[in-house]
Amino acid sequence: MKVAIIGLAKGGKTTIFNTLTKGNAEVTAYSSSLHPNIGIAKVPDTRLLDLTEIFHPKKSTPAEVNYVDTGASLKAVSNKGEITGEILNYLTTADALLQVVRTFEDKNIVHSEGNIDAERDISTMDLELAFSDLTIIERRLNKIDSALKKAKVTERDSYLKEQNLLNRIKKDLENDIPIRQQAFDQHELKTIQHYQFLTIKPMMIILNIGETQLAQSTTLENEIKESYHQFAVVAICGKLEMELSQLDNSSAREFRDTMGLTEPALNRVINSSYSLLGLFSFFTTGADEVKAWTIPSNTIAPQAASKIHSDIERGFIRAEVISYTDFKRCGNMSEARKRGVLRTEGKNYIVQDGDIINFLFNV
Ligand SMILES: Nc1nc2c(ncn2[C@@H]2O[C@H](COP(=O)(O)OP(=O)(O)O)[C@@H](O)[C@H]2O)c(=O)[nH]1
Ligand SMILES: [Mg+2]
């Protein structure tokens, strides 16, 4: 599961990527490098911190989100034609998109569209993505046209259905409705999965604000949310956060304190990415390790167990489960057991976000 970072040139994509992944990829005011960066961010979770404090394990392991900074502006690439090659490949294999939009002012960094205008930039990017999808649709419609000419009677029906579906999607796209906002039945969804559409992917927006805009960050977020209520919007000062991410923890904390800066924006970006991917965490606890494990919604207990080890799935007997909230209320496991909130669940149990689980198995 990974999130692709997109946006216009020099909007701060690589800066944000470095911030999220604590990386050191090259940021540049001059040329846009076409070299993609790949990295991992640790998902901040106060529940994990709490559990770590309670269990004092040797190791505490957070969940992770993978990011890829495609390294190029879609616009710059698509000006030469459509989005192709390596960039398209990174985009189509991503599970969600994080769009970086520049709102910081800096005379030394030329804006590809001439001036700062977040809403215009978001529309520009939407158009690029829609254009890529329309190209795919046109190509497929042409193929269907020629196939229909030679199709057997028994094949016609399915071609015609697909043709209808594609024409419907095309019309909506031309009316500025991305595929993620269009409605489909189960069968159509299955058909659509064969194409590598971009506007079907969940997307969130990062406003890359300047240091002088820190005080207005909520206002700026709300302005964009008003026009784009379908997206999670988070304002973050990329440059400052990148500098902070390169300091050690205690210096970063000191710096934040003197600047009156809290950590929420960065945490919100990663947490929103995690939920944008449809993921959540369950926990295992012990003296060796306290760990957040990542699963998609509707995961049953044995599947969740397979994340830890295939043997636990294979030999699954039952799971001892307590929600984080119940555990916090009780303070420790023996109290939880006494109060009867530590449950026993079987192989059909659907694991919930924040469950603390002990799997019992036999191989
Ligand atoms: N003043 C200011 N400059 C920034 C900020 N974020 C990025 N930059 C600068 O903008 C330039 C382009 O950033 P980069 O991350 O390489 O953009 P990309 O082309 O979208 O990957 C670099 O010189 C960055 O240092 C910011 O929040 N404030
Ligand atoms: Mg870059």
Coordinates of C-alpha atoms and ligand atoms in Angstrom, one line a residue:
M1 CA 0.0 0.0 0.0
K2 CA 1.5 3.3 -0.9
V3 CA 0.6 7.0 -1.4
A4 CA 2.0 8.9 -4.4
I5 CA 2.8 12.6 -3.8
I6 CA 1.7 14.7 -6.7
G7 CA 1.6 18.5 -7.5
L8 CA 3.0 21.2 -9.7
A9 CA 6.7 21.7 -10.0
K10 CA 8.4 23.4 -7.0
G11 CA 5.3 23.3 -4.9
G12 CA 7.3 21.4 -2.2
K13 CA 6.6 17.7 -3.0
T14 CA 10.1 16.6 -2.2
T15 CA 10.2 18.8 0.8
I16 CA 7.0 17.3 2.2
F17 CA 8.3 13.8 1.3
N18 CA 11.5 14.4 3.3
T19 CA 9.4 15.7 6.2
L20 CA 7.2 12.6 6.2
T21 CA 9.9 10.0 5.8
K22 CA 12.7 11.9 7.6
G23 CA 14.5 11.5 4.3
N24 CA 17.2 13.5 2.6
A25 CA 16.1 13.6 -1.0
E26 CA 17.3 16.6 -3.0
V27 CA 15.1 19.7 -3.0
T28 CA 15.8 22.2 -5.6
A29 CA 14.7 25.7 -6.6
Y30 CA 15.9 25.3 -10.1
S31 CA 15.4 22.1 -12.0
S32 CA 12.8 19.4 -11.4
S33 CA 14.5 16.1 -11.2
L34 CA 12.7 13.1 -12.7
H35 CA 14.2 10.7 -10.1
P36 CA 11.4 9.3 -7.9
N37 CA 12.0 9.0 -4.2
I38 CA 10.5 6.1 -2.1
G39 CA 10.3 6.2 1.7
I40 CA 8.4 5.1 4.8
A41 CA 6.7 7.2 7.5
K42 CA 5.9 6.0 10.9
V43 CA 2.3 6.4 11.9
P44 CA 2.0 8.5 15.1
D45 CA -0.4 6.9 17.5
T46 CA -0.8 8.0 21.1
R47 CA -2.4 4.6 21.9
L48 CA 0.9 2.9 21.0
L49 CA 2.8 5.4 23.2
D50 CA 0.5 4.7 26.1
L51 CA 0.9 0.9 25.7
T52 CA 4.6 1.3 25.5
E53 CA 4.6 3.2 28.8
I54 CA 2.5 0.5 30.5
F55 CA 4.3 -2.6 29.2
H56 CA 7.9 -1.2 29.1
P57 CA 8.8 -3.5 26.1
K58 CA 12.3 -3.8 24.7
K59 CA 10.9 -2.5 21.4
S60 CA 7.9 -0.4 20.3
T61 CA 6.9 -0.6 16.7
P62 CA 4.5 1.8 15.0
A63 CA 2.5 1.2 11.8
E64 CA 4.0 2.6 8.6
V65 CA 2.8 4.3 5.4
N66 CA 4.8 4.1 2.2
Y67 CA 5.3 7.3 0.2
V68 CA 6.6 7.8 -3.3
D69 CA 7.6 11.3 -4.5
T70 CA 7.2 10.9 -8.3
G71 CA 9.8 13.6 -8.7
A72 CA 8.0 15.4 -11.5
S73 CA 5.1 17.7 -12.1
L74 CA 2.4 15.9 -14.0
K75 CA 1.9 19.1 -15.8
A76 CA 5.5 19.3 -16.9
V77 CA 5.4 15.7 -18.1
S78 CA 2.0 16.0 -19.8
N79 CA 2.9 19.2 -21.6
K80 CA 5.0 17.0 -23.8
G81 CA 1.9 14.8 -24.4
E82 CA 0.2 12.5 -22.0
I83 CA 1.5 11.2 -18.6
T84 CA 3.7 8.2 -19.5
G85 CA 6.5 6.0 -18.5
E86 CA 7.9 5.6 -15.1
I87 CA 5.8 8.4 -13.6
L88 CA 2.6 6.9 -14.9
N89 CA 3.7 3.6 -13.5
Y90 CA 4.3 5.1 -10.0
L91 CA 0.9 6.7 -10.1
T92 CA -1.1 3.7 -11.3
T93 CA 0.4 1.4 -8.7
A94 CA -0.3 3.9 -5.9
D95 CA -3.3 3.3 -3.7
A96 CA -3.9 6.9 -2.9
L97 CA -2.7 10.4 -4.0
L98 CA -1.5 13.2 -1.8
Q99 CA -1.6 16.5 -3.7
V100 CA 0.9 19.2 -2.5
V101 CA -0.4 22.7 -3.2
R102 CA 1.9 25.7 -2.8
T103 CA 0.6 28.7 -0.8
F104 CA 4.0 29.9 0.4
E105 CA 5.4 33.1 -1.1
D106 CA 9.0 33.2 -2.2
K107 CA 10.3 35.5 -4.9
N108 CA 13.2 33.3 -5.5
I109 CA 11.2 30.2 -6.4
V110 CA 9.3 30.7 -9.6
H111 CA 5.7 29.4 -9.6
S112 CA 5.0 27.4 -12.8
E113 CA 1.6 29.2 -13.2
G114 CA 3.0 32.7 -12.5
N115 CA 1.4 33.4 -9.1
I116 CA 0.0 31.7 -5.9
D117 CA -3.5 30.4 -6.4
A118 CA -4.3 27.2 -4.5
E119 CA -7.7 26.6 -6.1
R120 CA -6.5 27.1 -9.6
D121 CA -3.6 24.7 -9.0
I122 CA -5.9 22.0 -7.6
S123 CA -8.2 22.3 -10.7
T124 CA -5.1 22.2 -12.9
M125 CA -4.0 19.0 -11.3
D126 CA -7.6 17.5 -11.5
L127 CA -7.6 18.3 -15.2
E128 CA -4.2 16.5 -15.7
L129 CA -5.5 13.4 -13.9
A130 CA -8.8 13.5 -15.8
F131 CA -7.0 13.9 -19.1
S132 CA -5.0 10.8 -18.4
D133 CA -8.2 8.8 -17.7
L134 CA -9.9 10.2 -20.8
T135 CA -6.9 9.0 -22.9
I136 CA -7.3 5.5 -21.5
I137 CA -11.0 5.6 -22.3
E138 CA -10.6 6.9 -25.9
R139 CA -8.1 4.2 -26.6
R140 CA -10.3 1.5 -25.2
L141 CA -13.4 2.8 -27.0
N142 CA -11.5 2.6 -30.3
K143 CA -10.5 -1.0 -29.6
I144 CA -14.2 -1.9 -28.7
D145 CA -15.3 -0.2 -32.0
S146 CA -13.1 -2.4 -34.1
A147 CA -13.8 -5.5 -32.0
L148 CA -17.5 -5.0 -32.4
K149 CA -17.1 -5.2 -36.2
K150 CA -15.8 -8.7 -36.0
A151 CA -17.5 -9.9 -32.8
K152 CA -19.7 -13.0 -32.6
V153 CA -23.3 -12.5 -31.5
T154 CA -22.4 -14.0 -28.1
E155 CA -19.6 -11.5 -27.5
R156 CA -21.5 -8.4 -28.6
D157 CA -23.4 -7.9 -25.4
S158 CA -20.4 -7.6 -23.1
Y159 CA -18.7 -5.2 -25.5
L160 CA -21.8 -3.0 -25.7
K161 CA -22.1 -2.9 -21.9
E162 CA -18.5 -1.9 -21.6
Q163 CA -18.9 0.8 -24.3
N164 CA -21.9 2.2 -22.4
L165 CA -20.1 2.3 -19.2
L166 CA -17.0 4.0 -20.6
N167 CA -19.2 6.6 -22.4
R168 CA -20.9 7.3 -19.1
I169 CA -17.6 7.7 -17.3
K170 CA -16.3 9.9 -20.1
K171 CA -19.3 12.2 -20.0
D172 CA -18.9 12.7 -16.2
L173 CA -15.2 13.3 -16.5
E174 CA -15.8 15.9 -19.1
N175 CA -18.2 17.5 -16.6
D176 CA -15.4 17.7 -14.1
I177 CA -16.6 14.7 -12.0
P178 CA -13.7 12.5 -11.1
I179 CA -14.3 8.8 -11.2
R180 CA -14.0 8.4 -7.4
Q181 CA -17.2 10.5 -7.2
Q182 CA -19.1 8.6 -9.8
A183 CA -21.6 5.8 -8.9
F184 CA -21.2 2.2 -10.0
D185 CA -22.7 -1.2 -9.3
Q186 CA -20.6 -4.2 -8.3
H187 CA -20.2 -5.5 -11.8
E188 CA -19.2 -2.2 -13.2
L189 CA -16.7 -1.7 -10.4
K190 CA -15.1 -5.0 -11.4
T191 CA -14.8 -3.9 -15.0
I192 CA -13.3 -0.6 -14.0
Q193 CA -10.6 -2.3 -11.9
H194 CA -9.0 -3.5 -15.2
Y195 CA -8.2 0.1 -16.2
Q196 CA -5.5 2.1 -14.6
F197 CA -7.6 5.2 -13.8
L198 CA -6.1 8.0 -11.8
T199 CA -9.2 10.0 -10.7
I200 CA -10.6 6.9 -9.1
K201 CA -7.9 6.9 -6.4
P202 CA -8.6 8.5 -3.0
M203 CA -6.9 11.9 -2.7
M204 CA -6.0 14.4 0.0
I205 CA -4.6 17.9 -0.2
I206 CA -1.6 19.3 1.6
L207 CA -1.3 23.1 1.6
N208 CA 2.4 23.9 1.8
I209 CA 2.2 27.2 3.7
G210 CA 5.0 29.7 4.4
E211 CA 6.4 30.4 7.9
T212 CA 4.5 33.7 7.9
Q213 CA 1.2 31.9 7.3
L214 CA 1.5 29.6 10.3
A215 CA -1.1 31.6 12.3
Q216 CA -3.6 31.4 9.4
S217 CA -3.2 27.7 8.8
T218 CA -6.8 26.8 10.0
T219 CA -8.3 29.6 7.9
L220 CA -6.4 28.5 4.8
E221 CA -7.5 24.9 5.3
N222 CA -11.2 25.9 5.7
E223 CA -11.1 28.1 2.6
I224 CA -10.0 25.1 0.5
K225 CA -12.4 22.7 2.3
E226 CA -15.3 25.0 1.3
S227 CA -14.6 24.4 -2.4
Y228 CA -13.3 20.8 -2.0
H229 CA -15.3 19.3 0.8
Q230 CA -14.7 15.8 -0.5
F231 CA -11.0 16.0 0.4
A232 CA -9.1 15.9 3.7
V233 CA -7.1 19.2 3.7
V234 CA -4.0 19.7 5.9
A235 CA -1.9 22.9 6.0
I236 CA 1.8 22.3 6.9
C237 CA 4.9 24.4 6.6
G238 CA 7.0 22.1 4.6
K239 CA 10.3 23.9 4.8
L240 CA 10.2 24.4 8.5
E241 CA 9.0 20.8 9.1
M242 CA 11.8 19.4 6.9
E243 CA 14.4 21.3 8.9
L244 CA 12.8 20.0 12.1
S245 CA 12.7 16.4 10.9
Q246 CA 16.5 16.5 10.4
L247 CA 17.2 17.5 14.0
D248 CA 17.4 14.9 16.8
N249 CA 14.2 14.5 18.9
S250 CA 15.2 16.7 21.8
S251 CA 16.5 19.6 19.6
A252 CA 13.4 19.4 17.5
R253 CA 11.2 19.5 20.6
E254 CA 13.1 22.5 21.9
F255 CA 12.8 24.3 18.6
R256 CA 9.0 23.6 18.5
D257 CA 8.6 25.0 22.0
T258 CA 10.4 28.2 21.2
M259 CA 8.4 28.6 18.0
G260 CA 5.2 27.8 19.7
L261 CA 4.8 25.0 17.2
T262 CA 2.8 21.8 17.9
E263 CA 3.2 18.6 16.0
P264 CA -0.4 18.0 14.9
A265 CA -0.1 19.1 11.3
L266 CA 2.6 16.5 10.5
N267 CA 0.8 13.8 12.5
R268 CA -2.5 14.7 10.7
V269 CA -0.9 14.3 7.3
I270 CA 0.4 10.8 8.1
N271 CA -2.8 9.8 10.0
S272 CA -5.0 11.0 7.1
S273 CA -2.8 9.1 4.6
Y274 CA -3.3 6.0 6.6
S275 CA -7.1 6.3 6.7
L276 CA -7.1 7.4 3.1
L277 CA -5.6 4.0 2.3
G278 CA -8.5 2.4 4.3
L279 CA -6.1 1.1 6.9
F280 CA -6.2 0.8 10.7
S281 CA -4.2 -0.8 13.5
F282 CA -4.6 -3.5 16.0
F283 CA -2.0 -4.0 18.8
T284 CA 0.0 -6.8 20.3
T285 CA 1.7 -6.3 23.7
G286 CA 4.4 -8.0 25.6
A287 CA 7.7 -7.7 27.4
D288 CA 9.7 -7.9 24.1
E289 CA 7.6 -5.8 21.9
V290 CA 4.5 -3.6 21.7
K291 CA 3.5 -3.3 18.1
A292 CA 0.8 -1.7 15.9
W293 CA -0.2 -4.0 13.0
T294 CA -1.8 -2.7 9.9
I295 CA -4.9 -4.2 8.4
P296 CA -7.7 -3.1 6.0
S297 CA -11.3 -2.9 7.3
N298 CA -13.3 -6.1 7.4
T299 CA -10.3 -8.3 8.3
I300 CA -11.2 -11.4 10.2
A301 CA -9.1 -12.6 13.2
P302 CA -7.1 -15.4 11.4
Q303 CA -6.2 -13.0 8.5
A304 CA -5.1 -10.4 11.1
A305 CA -3.0 -13.2 12.7
S306 CA -1.4 -14.0 9.4
K307 CA 0.2 -10.5 9.5
I308 CA 2.2 -11.8 12.5
H309 CA 3.0 -15.3 11.3
S310 CA 1.4 -17.7 8.9
D311 CA 1.6 -20.4 11.6
I312 CA -0.7 -18.4 13.8
E313 CA -3.2 -18.2 11.0
R314 CA -2.8 -21.9 10.2
G315 CA -3.1 -23.0 13.8
F316 CA -5.6 -20.4 14.9
I317 CA -7.6 -21.5 18.0
R318 CA -9.1 -18.3 19.3
A319 CA -8.2 -14.7 20.1
E320 CA -8.2 -12.8 23.4
V321 CA -9.4 -9.3 22.6
I322 CA -9.8 -6.1 24.5
S323 CA -10.3 -2.7 23.0
Y324 CA -7.7 -0.1 23.8
T325 CA -10.3 2.1 25.4
D326 CA -11.5 -0.7 27.7
F327 CA -7.9 -1.6 28.6
K328 CA -7.1 2.0 29.5
R329 CA -10.2 2.1 31.7
C330 CA -9.0 -1.0 33.6
G331 CA -5.3 -0.1 33.7
N332 CA -4.0 -3.7 33.3
M333 CA -4.8 -7.1 32.0
S334 CA -5.7 -8.8 35.3
E335 CA -8.1 -6.1 36.2
A336 CA -9.6 -6.4 32.6
R337 CA -10.0 -10.1 33.1
K338 CA -11.7 -9.5 36.5
R339 CA -14.1 -7.0 35.1
G340 CA -14.9 -9.4 32.2
V341 CA -14.0 -7.0 29.4
L342 CA -11.3 -9.3 28.0
R343 CA -13.3 -11.2 25.4
T344 CA -12.7 -14.5 23.6
E345 CA -13.3 -14.3 19.9
G346 CA -13.4 -17.0 17.2
K347 CA -12.3 -17.2 13.6
N348 CA -15.1 -15.1 12.2
Y349 CA -14.4 -12.1 14.4
I350 CA -13.9 -8.9 12.5
V351 CA -10.9 -7.1 14.0
Q352 CA -11.7 -3.5 15.1
D353 CA -9.4 -0.5 15.1
G354 CA -7.6 -0.3 18.5
D355 CA -8.1 -3.9 19.5
I356 CA -5.4 -5.4 21.7
I357 CA -5.1 -9.0 20.7
N358 CA -3.5 -12.2 22.0
F359 CA -3.8 -15.0 19.5
L360 CA -3.9 -18.6 20.8
F361 CA -2.8 -21.1 18.3
N362 CA -1.5 -24.6 17.9
V363 CA 0.7 -26.0 15.1
Ligands
LIG1 N1 9.9 29.6 1.5 C1 9.6 28.3 1.4 N2 10.2 27.5 0.5 C2 9.8 26.3 0.3 C3 8.8 25.7 1.2 N3 8.6 24.4 0.8 C4 9.5 24.2 -0.2 N4 10.2 25.3 -0.5 C5 11.3 25.5 -1.5 O1 10.7 25.4 -2.8 C6 11.7 24.7 -3.6 C7 11.0 23.6 -4.3 O2 10.8 22.6 -3.3 P1 10.7 21.0 -3.7 O3 10.3 20.3 -2.5 O4 12.0 20.6 -4.4 O5 9.5 21.0 -4.7 P2 9.0 19.9 -5.8 O6 9.5 20.4 -7.1 O7 7.5 20.0 -5.7 O8 9.5 18.6 -5.3 C8 12.9 24.4 -2.8 O9 13.9 25.4 -3.0 C9 12.3 24.4 -1.4 O10 13.3 24.7 -0.5 C10 8.2 26.5 2.2 O11 7.3 26.1 2.9 N5 8.6 27.8 2.2
MG2 MG 10.9 17.3 -6.3

